[in-house]
């Protein structure tokens, strides 16, 4: 009789970030844990810091080009300058459907050799892989100048089962 494989419990950690610079630094530290084949999904309100975090990731991965929001082009590829994986930065906000709408981007083809970061990817890219890092950035909404963000990182799948997400504390 085959032994059932126990599902991996998600690895989860939480941080409080109080400035855009701290968000960028979190991305910089996170880049040290990432490798080719990683999918990172970013979820948060407009202005929460998704692109700022990705800017730090790009810096940490040593990629070419300024990391800016790809809202109007949907996806940008930033090649590595240090023989690491390229960063594929996707903004799925304007894509209404699931993975079918994303098919033209060939993310499934790019994933094995790239780090793919998808803003607004919830409900759209989960089928790409069982192993992914989901990052939820929560900020106060409404008329506020509050820079505080609550960031929850959840690693799903075998890839993240033993990842030390707590090591990202700054």
PDB file of C-alpha atoms in Angstrom:
ATOM      1  CA  UNK A   1       0.000   0.000   0.000  1.00  0.00           C
ATOM      2  CA  UNK A   2       1.316   3.424  -0.940  1.00  0.00           C
ATOM      3  CA  UNK A   3       1.973   5.745   1.923  1.00  0.00           C
ATOM      4  CA  UNK A   4       0.026   8.980   1.696  1.00  0.00           C
ATOM      5  CA  UNK A   5       2.187  12.047   1.399  1.00  0.00           C
ATOM      6  CA  UNK A   6       1.287  14.626   3.991  1.00  0.00           C
ATOM      7  CA  UNK A   7       0.643  18.068   2.515  1.00  0.00           C
ATOM      8  CA  UNK A   8       3.162  20.723   3.415  1.00  0.00           C
ATOM      9  CA  UNK A   9       1.938  23.265   5.896  1.00  0.00           C
ATOM     10  CA  UNK A  10       2.505  26.768   4.603  1.00  0.00           C
ATOM     11  CA  UNK A  11       5.515  28.625   5.946  1.00  0.00           C
ATOM     12  CA  UNK A  12       4.316  32.016   7.126  1.00  0.00           C
ATOM     13  CA  UNK A  13       5.824  35.092   8.682  1.00  0.00           C
ATOM     14  CA  UNK A  14       4.678  38.654   9.272  1.00  0.00           C
ATOM     15  CA  UNK A  15       6.457  41.985   9.266  1.00  0.00           C
ATOM     16  CA  UNK A  16       5.553  45.579   9.964  1.00  0.00           C
ATOM     17  CA  UNK A  17       7.122  48.042   7.553  1.00  0.00           C
ATOM     18  CA  UNK A  18       7.043  51.754   8.339  1.00  0.00           C
ATOM     19  CA  UNK A  19       8.532  53.383   5.232  1.00  0.00           C
ATOM     20  CA  UNK A  20       9.027  52.832   1.499  1.00  0.00           C
ATOM     21  CA  UNK A  21      12.764  52.379   2.173  1.00  0.00           C
ATOM     22  CA  UNK A  22      12.017  49.515   4.597  1.00  0.00           C
ATOM     23  CA  UNK A  23       9.758  47.912   1.947  1.00  0.00           C
ATOM     24  CA  UNK A  24      12.574  48.144  -0.633  1.00  0.00           C
ATOM     25  CA  UNK A  25      15.014  46.668   1.909  1.00  0.00           C
ATOM     26  CA  UNK A  26      12.615  43.763   2.564  1.00  0.00           C
ATOM     27  CA  UNK A  27      12.642  43.073  -1.183  1.00  0.00           C
ATOM     28  CA  UNK A  28      16.442  43.268  -1.188  1.00  0.00           C
ATOM     29  CA  UNK A  29      16.674  40.665   1.595  1.00  0.00           C
ATOM     30  CA  UNK A  30      14.009  38.465  -0.017  1.00  0.00           C
ATOM     31  CA  UNK A  31      16.024  38.374  -3.241  1.00  0.00           C
ATOM     32  CA  UNK A  32      18.646  36.362  -1.344  1.00  0.00           C
ATOM     33  CA  UNK A  33      16.119  33.529  -0.882  1.00  0.00           C
ATOM     34  CA  UNK A  34      14.843  33.504  -4.466  1.00  0.00           C
ATOM     35  CA  UNK A  35      16.066  31.310  -7.309  1.00  0.00           C
ATOM     36  CA  UNK A  36      15.095  30.458 -10.860  1.00  0.00           C
ATOM     37  CA  UNK A  37      11.667  28.823 -10.933  1.00  0.00           C
ATOM     38  CA  UNK A  38      10.204  30.891  -8.099  1.00  0.00           C
ATOM     39  CA  UNK A  39       6.773  32.477  -8.430  1.00  0.00           C
ATOM     40  CA  UNK A  40       5.989  35.401  -6.132  1.00  0.00           C
ATOM     41  CA  UNK A  41       2.430  36.721  -5.965  1.00  0.00           C
ATOM     42  CA  UNK A  42       1.923  40.228  -4.554  1.00  0.00           C
ATOM     43  CA  UNK A  43      -1.467  41.315  -3.255  1.00  0.00           C
ATOM     44  CA  UNK A  44      -2.339  44.681  -1.756  1.00  0.00           C
ATOM     45  CA  UNK A  45      -4.298  47.869  -2.277  1.00  0.00           C
ATOM     46  CA  UNK A  46      -3.168  50.548  -4.723  1.00  0.00           C
ATOM     47  CA  UNK A  47      -0.170  52.271  -3.206  1.00  0.00           C
ATOM     48  CA  UNK A  48       0.528  49.461  -0.739  1.00  0.00           C
ATOM     49  CA  UNK A  49       4.142  49.034  -1.876  1.00  0.00           C
ATOM     50  CA  UNK A  50       4.056  46.102  -4.304  1.00  0.00           C
ATOM     51  CA  UNK A  51       6.271  47.806  -6.876  1.00  0.00           C
ATOM     52  CA  UNK A  52       8.568  49.195  -4.179  1.00  0.00           C
ATOM     53  CA  UNK A  53       9.088  45.659  -2.861  1.00  0.00           C
ATOM     54  CA  UNK A  54       9.734  44.444  -6.418  1.00  0.00           C
ATOM     55  CA  UNK A  55      12.254  47.264  -6.923  1.00  0.00           C
ATOM     56  CA  UNK A  56      14.190  45.869  -3.957  1.00  0.00           C
ATOM     57  CA  UNK A  57      13.944  42.355  -5.410  1.00  0.00           C
ATOM     58  CA  UNK A  58      15.373  43.583  -8.693  1.00  0.00           C
ATOM     59  CA  UNK A  59      18.220  45.323  -6.914  1.00  0.00           C
ATOM     60  CA  UNK A  60      18.964  42.213  -4.865  1.00  0.00           C
ATOM     61  CA  UNK A  61      18.829  39.953  -7.928  1.00  0.00           C
ATOM     62  CA  UNK A  62      21.161  42.300  -9.804  1.00  0.00           C
ATOM     63  CA  UNK A  63      18.923  42.818 -12.824  1.00  0.00           C
ATOM     64  CA  UNK A  64      19.137  45.410 -15.582  1.00  0.00           C
ATOM     65  CA  UNK A  65      16.715  48.270 -15.913  1.00  0.00           C
ATOM     66  CA  UNK A  66      14.653  50.340 -13.561  1.00  0.00           C
ATOM     67  CA  UNK A  67      11.910  48.292 -11.925  1.00  0.00           C
ATOM     68  CA  UNK A  68       8.729  50.290 -12.385  1.00  0.00           C
ATOM     69  CA  UNK A  69       5.089  49.309 -12.439  1.00  0.00           C
ATOM     70  CA  UNK A  70       4.315  47.380 -15.633  1.00  0.00           C
ATOM     71  CA  UNK A  71       0.628  48.409 -15.498  1.00  0.00           C
ATOM     72  CA  UNK A  72       0.382  49.543 -19.118  1.00  0.00           C
ATOM     73  CA  UNK A  73       2.717  46.969 -20.678  1.00  0.00           C
ATOM     74  CA  UNK A  74       1.464  44.094 -18.454  1.00  0.00           C
ATOM     75  CA  UNK A  75       4.929  42.486 -18.155  1.00  0.00           C
ATOM     76  CA  UNK A  76       8.588  43.490 -18.192  1.00  0.00           C
ATOM     77  CA  UNK A  77      11.615  41.207 -18.321  1.00  0.00           C
ATOM     78  CA  UNK A  78      14.719  42.409 -16.493  1.00  0.00           C
ATOM     79  CA  UNK A  79      17.772  40.348 -17.509  1.00  0.00           C
ATOM     80  CA  UNK A  80      20.379  39.566 -14.876  1.00  0.00           C
ATOM     81  CA  UNK A  81      23.645  41.487 -14.850  1.00  0.00           C
ATOM     82  CA  UNK A  82      25.262  38.956 -12.497  1.00  0.00           C
ATOM     83  CA  UNK A  83      24.569  35.564 -14.160  1.00  0.00           C
ATOM     84  CA  UNK A  84      21.471  35.034 -12.040  1.00  0.00           C
ATOM     85  CA  UNK A  85      17.890  34.477 -13.137  1.00  0.00           C
ATOM     86  CA  UNK A  86      16.030  37.233 -14.967  1.00  0.00           C
ATOM     87  CA  UNK A  87      13.174  38.962 -13.170  1.00  0.00           C
ATOM     88  CA  UNK A  88       9.807  38.841 -14.952  1.00  0.00           C
ATOM     89  CA  UNK A  89       7.589  41.531 -13.412  1.00  0.00           C
ATOM     90  CA  UNK A  90       3.892  41.214 -14.265  1.00  0.00           C
ATOM     91  CA  UNK A  91       0.969  43.471 -13.404  1.00  0.00           C
ATOM     92  CA  UNK A  92      -2.204  41.414 -13.834  1.00  0.00           C
ATOM     93  CA  UNK A  93      -4.537  44.212 -12.694  1.00  0.00           C
ATOM     94  CA  UNK A  94      -5.986  44.793 -16.186  1.00  0.00           C
ATOM     95  CA  UNK A  95      -6.381  41.074 -16.915  1.00  0.00           C
ATOM     96  CA  UNK A  96      -9.879  39.971 -15.985  1.00  0.00           C
ATOM     97  CA  UNK A  97      -9.609  36.229 -16.468  1.00  0.00           C
ATOM     98  CA  UNK A  98      -7.423  33.572 -14.933  1.00  0.00           C
ATOM     99  CA  UNK A  99      -4.465  31.750 -16.397  1.00  0.00           C
ATOM    100  CA  UNK A 100      -6.114  31.729 -19.846  1.00  0.00           C
ATOM    101  CA  UNK A 101      -5.715  35.516 -20.087  1.00  0.00           C
ATOM    102  CA  UNK A 102      -2.107  35.144 -18.944  1.00  0.00           C
ATOM    103  CA  UNK A 103      -1.326  32.504 -21.580  1.00  0.00           C
ATOM    104  CA  UNK A 104      -0.019  35.036 -24.109  1.00  0.00           C
ATOM    105  CA  UNK A 105       2.656  36.042 -21.608  1.00  0.00           C
ATOM    106  CA  UNK A 106       4.162  32.505 -21.702  1.00  0.00           C
ATOM    107  CA  UNK A 107       4.814  32.586 -17.968  1.00  0.00           C
ATOM    108  CA  UNK A 108       4.781  28.791 -17.882  1.00  0.00           C
ATOM    109  CA  UNK A 109       7.671  28.806 -20.367  1.00  0.00           C
ATOM    110  CA  UNK A 110       9.603  31.544 -18.504  1.00  0.00           C
ATOM    111  CA  UNK A 111       9.121  30.144 -15.009  1.00  0.00           C
ATOM    112  CA  UNK A 112      11.838  27.452 -14.932  1.00  0.00           C
ATOM    113  CA  UNK A 113      14.651  29.903 -15.660  1.00  0.00           C
ATOM    114  CA  UNK A 114      13.217  33.105 -14.146  1.00  0.00           C
ATOM    115  CA  UNK A 115      11.942  34.640 -10.956  1.00  0.00           C
ATOM    116  CA  UNK A 116       8.392  35.721 -11.766  1.00  0.00           C
ATOM    117  CA  UNK A 117       6.717  38.400  -9.652  1.00  0.00           C
ATOM    118  CA  UNK A 118       3.014  38.975 -10.324  1.00  0.00           C
ATOM    119  CA  UNK A 119       1.191  41.949  -8.866  1.00  0.00           C
ATOM    120  CA  UNK A 120      -2.584  41.443  -8.619  1.00  0.00           C
ATOM    121  CA  UNK A 121      -2.122  37.753  -9.475  1.00  0.00           C
ATOM    122  CA  UNK A 122      -4.566  36.286  -6.989  1.00  0.00           C
ATOM    123  CA  UNK A 123      -7.032  34.034  -8.807  1.00  0.00           C
ATOM    124  CA  UNK A 124      -5.003  34.288 -12.013  1.00  0.00           C
ATOM    125  CA  UNK A 125      -1.644  32.509 -11.738  1.00  0.00           C
ATOM    126  CA  UNK A 126      -1.933  29.928  -8.958  1.00  0.00           C
ATOM    127  CA  UNK A 127      -2.142  27.122 -11.532  1.00  0.00           C
ATOM    128  CA  UNK A 128       1.373  27.863 -12.782  1.00  0.00           C
ATOM    129  CA  UNK A 129       2.934  25.954  -9.876  1.00  0.00           C
ATOM    130  CA  UNK A 130       2.121  24.465  -6.487  1.00  0.00           C
ATOM    131  CA  UNK A 131       5.271  26.120  -5.114  1.00  0.00           C
ATOM    132  CA  UNK A 132       4.851  29.847  -4.703  1.00  0.00           C
ATOM    133  CA  UNK A 133       5.411  32.672  -2.289  1.00  0.00           C
ATOM    134  CA  UNK A 134       2.324  34.776  -1.619  1.00  0.00           C
ATOM    135  CA  UNK A 135       2.898  38.233  -0.171  1.00  0.00           C
ATOM    136  CA  UNK A 136      -0.014  40.234   1.194  1.00  0.00           C
ATOM    137  CA  UNK A 137       0.649  43.910   1.901  1.00  0.00           C
ATOM    138  CA  UNK A 138      -2.002  45.627   3.973  1.00  0.00           C
ATOM    139  CA  UNK A 139      -2.150  49.360   4.500  1.00  0.00           C
ATOM    140  CA  UNK A 140      -4.696  51.714   5.966  1.00  0.00           C
ATOM    141  CA  UNK A 141      -7.074  52.952   3.289  1.00  0.00           C
ATOM    142  CA  UNK A 142      -8.779  56.288   2.956  1.00  0.00           C
ATOM    143  CA  UNK A 143      -7.396  59.766   3.570  1.00  0.00           C
ATOM    144  CA  UNK A 144      -4.227  58.909   5.434  1.00  0.00           C
ATOM    145  CA  UNK A 145      -0.518  59.625   5.260  1.00  0.00           C
ATOM    146  CA  UNK A 146       0.213  56.526   7.341  1.00  0.00           C
ATOM    147  CA  UNK A 147       3.265  54.705   5.950  1.00  0.00           C
ATOM    148  CA  UNK A 148       2.740  51.583   8.087  1.00  0.00           C
ATOM    149  CA  UNK A 149       2.310  48.362   6.127  1.00  0.00           C
ATOM    150  CA  UNK A 150       1.608  44.900   7.504  1.00  0.00           C
ATOM    151  CA  UNK A 151       3.284  42.316   5.296  1.00  0.00           C
ATOM    152  CA  UNK A 152       2.427  38.603   5.427  1.00  0.00           C
ATOM    153  CA  UNK A 153       4.629  36.168   3.525  1.00  0.00           C
ATOM    154  CA  UNK A 154       3.201  32.686   2.972  1.00  0.00           C
ATOM    155  CA  UNK A 155       5.316  30.037   1.300  1.00  0.00           C
ATOM    156  CA  UNK A 156       3.314  27.257  -0.320  1.00  0.00           C
ATOM    157  CA  UNK A 157       4.548  23.897  -1.558  1.00  0.00           C
ATOM    158  CA  UNK A 158       7.636  21.837  -1.007  1.00  0.00           C
ATOM    159  CA  UNK A 159       9.970  24.614  -2.218  1.00  0.00           C
ATOM    160  CA  UNK A 160       8.964  26.845   0.693  1.00  0.00           C
ATOM    161  CA  UNK A 161       8.361  24.172   3.347  1.00  0.00           C
ATOM    162  CA  UNK A 162      11.843  24.592   4.824  1.00  0.00           C
ATOM    163  CA  UNK A 163      12.460  28.198   3.829  1.00  0.00           C
ATOM    164  CA  UNK A 164      13.476  30.409   6.702  1.00  0.00           C
ATOM    165  CA  UNK A 165      11.191  33.353   6.025  1.00  0.00           C
ATOM    166  CA  UNK A 166      11.842  34.660   9.541  1.00  0.00           C
ATOM    167  CA  UNK A 167      15.439  35.344   8.435  1.00  0.00           C
ATOM    168  CA  UNK A 168      14.088  38.288   6.439  1.00  0.00           C
ATOM    169  CA  UNK A 169      13.562  40.360   9.607  1.00  0.00           C
ATOM    170  CA  UNK A 170      15.719  43.445   9.331  1.00  0.00           C
TER     171      UNK A 170
END
